[in-house]
Structures are given as C-alpha cells and as structure tokens.
Short mmCIF file of C-alpha atoms and ligand atoms in Angstrom, two decimals:
data_model
loop_
_atom_site.label_atom_id
_atom_site.label_comp_id
_atom_site.label_asym_id
_atom_site.label_seq_id
_atom_site.Cartn_x
_atom_site.Cartn_y
_atom_site.Cartn_z
CA MET A 1 -4.47 9.74 -6.44
CA LYS A 2 -7.13 7.16 -7.34
CA GLN A 3 -5.19 6.08 -10.42
CA LYS A 4 -1.98 5.63 -8.42
CA LEU A 5 -3.79 3.42 -5.89
CA SER A 6 -4.80 0.87 -8.57
CA LEU A 7 -2.10 -1.72 -7.84
CA TYR A 8 -0.21 -0.77 -4.66
CA PHE A 9 2.67 -3.15 -3.86
CA VAL A 10 3.62 -3.23 -0.15
CA MET A 11 6.84 -5.03 0.74
CA GLY A 12 9.79 -5.45 3.09
CA SER A 13 12.74 -7.86 3.06
CA VAL A 14 10.84 -10.18 5.44
CA ASP A 15 8.12 -10.74 2.81
CA CYS A 16 10.54 -11.66 0.01
CA MET A 17 11.62 -15.17 -0.99
CA LYS A 18 14.58 -13.67 -2.87
CA ASP A 19 16.47 -10.37 -3.26
CA PRO A 20 13.95 -7.55 -2.58
CA LEU A 21 15.48 -5.51 -5.43
CA ALA A 22 14.79 -8.31 -7.91
CA VAL A 23 11.26 -8.66 -6.51
CA LEU A 24 10.59 -4.94 -6.97
CA ASP A 25 12.12 -4.91 -10.48
CA GLU A 26 9.75 -7.71 -11.55
CA ALA A 27 6.75 -6.07 -9.88
CA ILE A 28 7.54 -2.76 -11.62
CA GLU A 29 7.82 -4.61 -14.96
CA GLY A 30 4.45 -6.20 -14.18
CA GLY A 31 2.80 -2.79 -13.80
CA ILE A 32 2.51 -1.80 -10.12
CA THR A 33 1.30 1.80 -9.78
CA MET A 34 2.59 2.62 -6.27
CA PHE A 35 5.11 1.09 -3.82
CA GLN A 36 5.28 1.02 -0.01
CA PHE A 37 8.46 0.08 1.83
CA ARG A 38 7.19 -1.76 4.95
CA GLU A 39 10.18 -3.17 6.82
CA LYS A 40 8.79 -4.81 9.95
CA GLY A 41 8.13 -8.14 11.63
CA LYS A 42 10.49 -10.91 12.73
CA GLY A 43 13.93 -10.47 11.12
CA ALA A 44 13.24 -7.01 9.70
CA LEU A 45 16.27 -4.84 8.94
CA THR A 46 16.99 -1.86 11.18
CA GLY A 47 19.30 1.17 11.19
CA VAL A 48 21.78 1.57 8.34
CA ALA A 49 20.84 -1.73 6.65
CA LYS A 50 17.19 -0.65 6.55
CA TYR A 51 18.17 2.79 5.22
CA ARG A 52 20.41 1.31 2.52
CA LEU A 53 17.72 -1.08 1.28
CA ALA A 54 15.15 1.74 1.27
CA GLU A 55 17.53 3.90 -0.77
CA LYS A 56 17.98 1.21 -3.43
CA LEU A 57 14.26 0.45 -3.65
CA PHE A 58 13.54 4.19 -3.90
CA GLU A 59 16.03 4.51 -6.78
CA ARG A 60 14.09 1.80 -8.69
CA CYS A 61 10.80 3.63 -8.11
CA LEU A 62 12.27 6.99 -9.14
CA ALA A 63 13.62 5.49 -12.38
CA HIS A 64 10.10 4.31 -13.26
CA ASN A 65 8.14 7.28 -11.89
CA ILE A 66 6.39 5.14 -9.26
CA PRO A 67 5.51 6.85 -5.95
CA PHE A 68 7.69 5.51 -3.10
CA ILE A 69 5.89 5.46 0.27
CA VAL A 70 7.49 4.59 3.61
CA ASN A 71 5.43 2.71 6.22
CA ASP A 72 5.44 3.92 9.85
CA ASP A 73 8.91 5.56 9.89
CA VAL A 74 8.42 9.33 9.31
CA ASP A 75 12.10 10.08 10.03
CA LEU A 76 13.17 7.64 7.32
CA ALA A 77 10.65 9.10 4.86
CA LEU A 78 12.00 12.61 5.48
CA ALA A 79 15.66 11.53 5.39
CA LEU A 80 15.09 9.84 1.99
CA GLN A 81 12.88 12.64 0.66
CA ALA A 82 10.37 9.86 -0.07
CA ASP A 83 7.14 10.65 -1.92
CA GLY A 84 5.04 9.90 1.14
CA ILE A 85 4.37 8.10 4.39
CA HIS A 86 1.76 5.59 5.53
CA VAL A 87 0.70 5.52 9.19
CA GLY A 88 -1.73 3.36 11.14
CA GLN A 89 -3.97 4.10 14.11
CA GLU A 90 -1.16 3.21 16.54
CA ASP A 91 1.57 5.16 14.73
CA GLU A 92 2.38 8.86 14.99
CA ALA A 93 -0.88 10.88 14.78
CA ALA A 94 -1.82 11.72 11.19
CA GLU A 95 -2.29 15.43 12.02
CA ARG A 96 1.26 15.64 13.35
CA VAL A 97 2.65 13.66 10.42
CA ARG A 98 0.94 16.04 7.99
CA ASP A 99 2.65 18.98 9.75
CA ARG A 100 6.02 17.26 9.46
CA ILE A 101 5.83 16.14 5.80
CA GLY A 102 4.24 19.15 4.07
CA ASN A 103 2.52 18.12 0.86
CA LYS A 104 4.04 14.65 0.51
CA TYR A 105 1.52 11.81 0.21
CA LEU A 106 -0.07 10.87 3.53
CA GLY A 107 -1.81 7.48 3.77
CA VAL A 108 -3.73 6.38 6.86
CA SER A 109 -4.87 2.87 7.82
CA VAL A 110 -8.57 2.65 8.66
CA HIS A 111 -10.95 -0.10 9.76
CA ASN A 112 -14.29 1.75 9.80
CA LEU A 113 -16.13 4.92 8.72
CA THR A 114 -15.21 6.86 11.89
CA GLU A 115 -11.51 6.35 11.20
CA VAL A 116 -12.01 7.41 7.56
CA LYS A 117 -13.58 10.71 8.66
CA LYS A 118 -10.72 11.26 11.16
CA ALA A 119 -8.16 10.59 8.41
CA LEU A 120 -9.85 13.07 6.06
CA ALA A 121 -9.91 15.66 8.86
CA ALA A 122 -6.15 15.15 9.14
CA HIS A 123 -5.84 15.85 5.40
CA ALA A 124 -4.86 12.31 4.43
CA ASP A 125 -4.43 11.80 0.67
CA TYR A 126 -5.77 8.23 0.80
CA VAL A 127 -6.96 5.61 3.26
CA GLY A 128 -5.89 1.97 3.43
CA LEU A 129 -8.86 -0.15 4.51
CA GLY A 130 -8.33 -3.59 5.89
CA PRO A 131 -7.76 -6.33 6.48
CA ILE A 132 -10.51 -7.19 4.00
CA PHE A 133 -9.72 -10.90 4.26
CA PRO A 134 -7.51 -12.78 6.75
CA THR A 135 -3.85 -11.90 6.12
CA VAL A 136 -0.56 -13.80 6.58
CA SER A 137 1.53 -10.63 6.28
CA LYS A 138 0.65 -8.79 9.47
CA ASP A 139 0.85 -10.69 12.74
CA ASP A 140 -1.15 -8.09 14.73
CA ALA A 141 -3.88 -7.60 12.13
CA LYS A 142 -7.41 -6.88 13.30
CA GLN A 143 -10.44 -9.04 12.44
CA ALA A 144 -11.11 -9.12 8.67
CA CYS A 145 -13.84 -6.59 7.84
CA GLY A 146 -14.95 -8.05 4.51
CA LEU A 147 -16.26 -6.44 1.32
CA THR A 148 -19.26 -4.93 3.13
CA MET A 149 -17.01 -2.40 4.91
CA ILE A 150 -15.76 -1.15 1.52
CA GLU A 151 -19.38 -0.76 0.38
CA HIS A 152 -20.38 0.95 3.64
CA ILE A 153 -17.55 3.49 3.51
CA ARG A 154 -18.05 4.17 -0.21
CA ALA A 155 -21.77 4.77 0.41
CA HIS A 156 -20.92 7.49 2.96
CA GLU A 157 -17.70 8.90 1.49
CA LYS A 158 -18.20 8.79 -2.27
CA HIS A 159 -14.92 10.50 -3.21
CA VAL A 160 -12.32 9.37 -0.67
CA PRO A 161 -9.30 7.70 -2.37
CA LEU A 162 -9.51 4.22 -0.87
CA VAL A 163 -7.18 1.25 -1.31
CA ALA A 164 -8.14 -2.12 0.17
CA ILE A 165 -5.58 -4.40 1.82
CA GLY A 166 -5.47 -7.79 3.48
CA GLY A 167 -5.41 -11.22 1.89
CA ILE A 168 -6.40 -9.95 -1.58
CA THR A 169 -5.56 -12.33 -4.41
CA GLU A 170 -6.09 -12.75 -8.16
CA GLN A 171 -9.34 -14.53 -7.27
CA THR A 172 -10.76 -11.72 -5.10
CA ALA A 173 -9.36 -8.55 -6.72
CA GLU A 174 -12.35 -8.01 -9.01
CA GLN A 175 -14.93 -8.12 -6.21
CA VAL A 176 -12.82 -5.73 -4.11
CA ILE A 177 -12.89 -3.12 -6.91
CA LYS A 178 -16.59 -3.76 -7.60
CA ALA A 179 -17.30 -3.16 -3.88
CA GLY A 180 -15.91 0.38 -4.35
CA ALA A 181 -12.15 0.33 -3.75
CA ASP A 182 -9.98 2.46 -6.05
CA GLY A 183 -7.24 -0.16 -5.91
CA ILE A 184 -5.78 -3.15 -4.13
CA ALA A 185 -2.70 -3.24 -1.89
CA VAL A 186 -0.92 -6.58 -1.87
CA ILE A 187 2.09 -8.17 -0.18
CA SER A 188 2.09 -11.97 -0.52
CA ALA A 189 0.00 -12.05 -3.73
CA ILE A 190 3.12 -10.66 -5.41
CA CYS A 191 5.97 -11.70 -3.07
CA ARG A 192 4.96 -15.36 -2.98
CA ALA A 193 4.20 -15.73 -6.68
CA GLU A 194 6.17 -18.31 -8.66
CA HIS A 195 6.57 -15.79 -11.51
CA ILE A 196 6.32 -12.31 -9.99
CA CYS A 197 6.13 -10.31 -13.24
CA GLU A 198 3.37 -12.47 -14.76
CA GLN A 199 1.38 -12.51 -11.51
CA THR A 200 1.65 -8.73 -11.24
CA LYS A 201 0.49 -8.33 -14.86
CA ARG A 202 -2.59 -10.49 -14.13
CA LEU A 203 -3.48 -8.46 -11.03
CA TYR A 204 -2.97 -5.23 -12.97
CA GLU A 205 -5.21 -6.35 -15.83
CA ILE A 206 -7.98 -7.50 -13.49
CA VAL A 207 -7.96 -4.21 -11.56
CA MET A 208 -7.79 -1.92 -14.61
CA ARG A 209 -10.48 -3.88 -16.54
CA THR A 210 -12.82 -3.82 -13.52
CA LYS A 211 -12.21 -0.09 -12.90
CA GLN A 212 -12.95 0.66 -16.57
CA GLU A 213 -16.18 -1.34 -16.41
CA GLY A 214 -17.21 1.10 -13.70
N1 LIG B 1 0.77 -0.69 5.95
C1 LIG B 1 -0.49 -0.50 5.46
N2 LIG B 1 -0.66 -0.12 4.16
C2 LIG B 1 -1.92 0.06 3.70
C3 LIG B 1 -2.12 0.46 2.26
F1 LIG B 1 -2.46 1.76 2.19
F2 LIG B 1 -1.01 0.23 1.56
F3 LIG B 1 -3.13 -0.25 1.74
N3 LIG B 1 -3.03 -0.09 4.46
C4 LIG B 1 -2.89 -0.47 5.75
C5 LIG B 1 -1.62 -0.71 6.28
C6 LIG B 1 -1.50 -1.15 7.72
O1 LIG B 1 -0.86 -0.14 8.42
P1 LIG B 1 -0.76 -0.30 10.01
O2 LIG B 1 -2.09 -0.52 10.57
O3 LIG B 1 0.04 0.85 10.51
O4 LIG B 1 0.03 -1.62 10.21
P2 LIG B 1 1.51 -1.92 9.69
O5 LIG B 1 2.33 -0.73 10.10
O6 LIG B 1 1.84 -3.19 10.41
O7 LIG B 1 1.41 -2.06 8.20
MG1 LIG B 2 1.89 1.15 10.89
#
C-alpha cells in the first residue's frame, strides 16, 4: 500500500485544461503510482457521461496496472468493479463502505489523529491527510493543517499508510515526505502543468529519492 501511495494523481474533468484521457496518459507516462477519479465541483459530469469517462480512465489504468480509485461514489465504484473507493468524513460511513466493497481498497480522508484512529477501526487501507497547504482544487476544504499534523500523526501511528493532499507542489513535496507521509496526492500540480509528463516525472523523482533517503 505504501508504495502505491507514492505519487497519487487525483483528477476529474473539471480539473483538466484539455482532454482528461490525454492528461491521464501523460501522467501515467510520467510515473504516477495510483489514480483517483474525482468528478465534482462546478461543471462536473453526471450520470452516463460521468460513467463513460470513468470507464475510459479505468481502461487506461488497467492497461498500466495502476490502481483506479473512485472518489465519493460507491455505486459507481461497484458498477465499474474499480480497485477501490475514497470517502471523506461527510460521505457514506467508512464502516458501511467496507461492508459494501469487500476487500477493495478503502481510503478515508482525515484531518487529525482522532479521525485516523476511526479510519483504522473501520479497516481503511490508507488515510488521505489534508489539506496540508491551502488548495485551489476543493472549494469546501478545511483550514490547512500544515506539516506538523503529518509529524503528529506519524508519531502516534507509526505504520498507517498515509498520503498527504492539498496544495502540494514540486517545491514542497520533499518536506511532505520528510514529515512522514508515504506519498503525495496532487490535482493541480499535474493538471495545470505546461508539460504534464515532465512535471509528473519530476514529482515522482523527488518523492522516490526522498523516500529512499529514509
Ligand atoms: N478526495 C480526497 N483524496 C485524498 C487522497 F487520499 F487522495 F489523498 N485525500 C482526501 C480527499 C478529500 O476527500 P473529501 O474530504 O471526501 O473531499 P472530496 O470528496 O471533495 O475530495
Ligand atoms: Mg468526498
């Protein structure tokens, strides 16, 4: 799990400046290790259009053996036979989601140590901690918790697979891993890059080098 969390690309059509399939193809070429389909916000696709895009993105991930995770929508995850689902504190309760999805990956958003312990009690496979820094990708994001929350959680839960999210860039990725995250989750750092493949490669190299340094 920890290896898969290294460079976790989160995306929906709303985040893309061009065809989401082209964006994902370039990000896969650049070395992402996990993908989350997060179709929400102003102008997000719904219904059949959302399903069709998810299907095509999933095909790309399958072809490259990259875990495909669906955000929020458990029904969609089950209908697609996705590799997993990611839910937040306001989504369907993690315990209930675990019952519905069997042994697929279950990710839970957390903002503090209490929520980490609750997620582990619900048999989550990983936690997504954030926003670490202010984010442009989530209009109802909570206050940024900073690197100290990563350090605090890691000090109390040494082994929990933890990916950090929220405003993480090429400039801050190293300190996020050094603080104790097993990986970084990014939306705009990849979606808004001039050259998506090259940007992804740089993020990948920073994360893997910093993880190896221990
Ligand atoms: N989508 C997410 N992915 C992660 C990841 F694990 F990838 F780091 N962490 C946190 C979130 C936030 O999840 P949530 O709080 O439900 O808000 P939203 O549904 O708007 O994303
Ligand atoms: Mg959610």
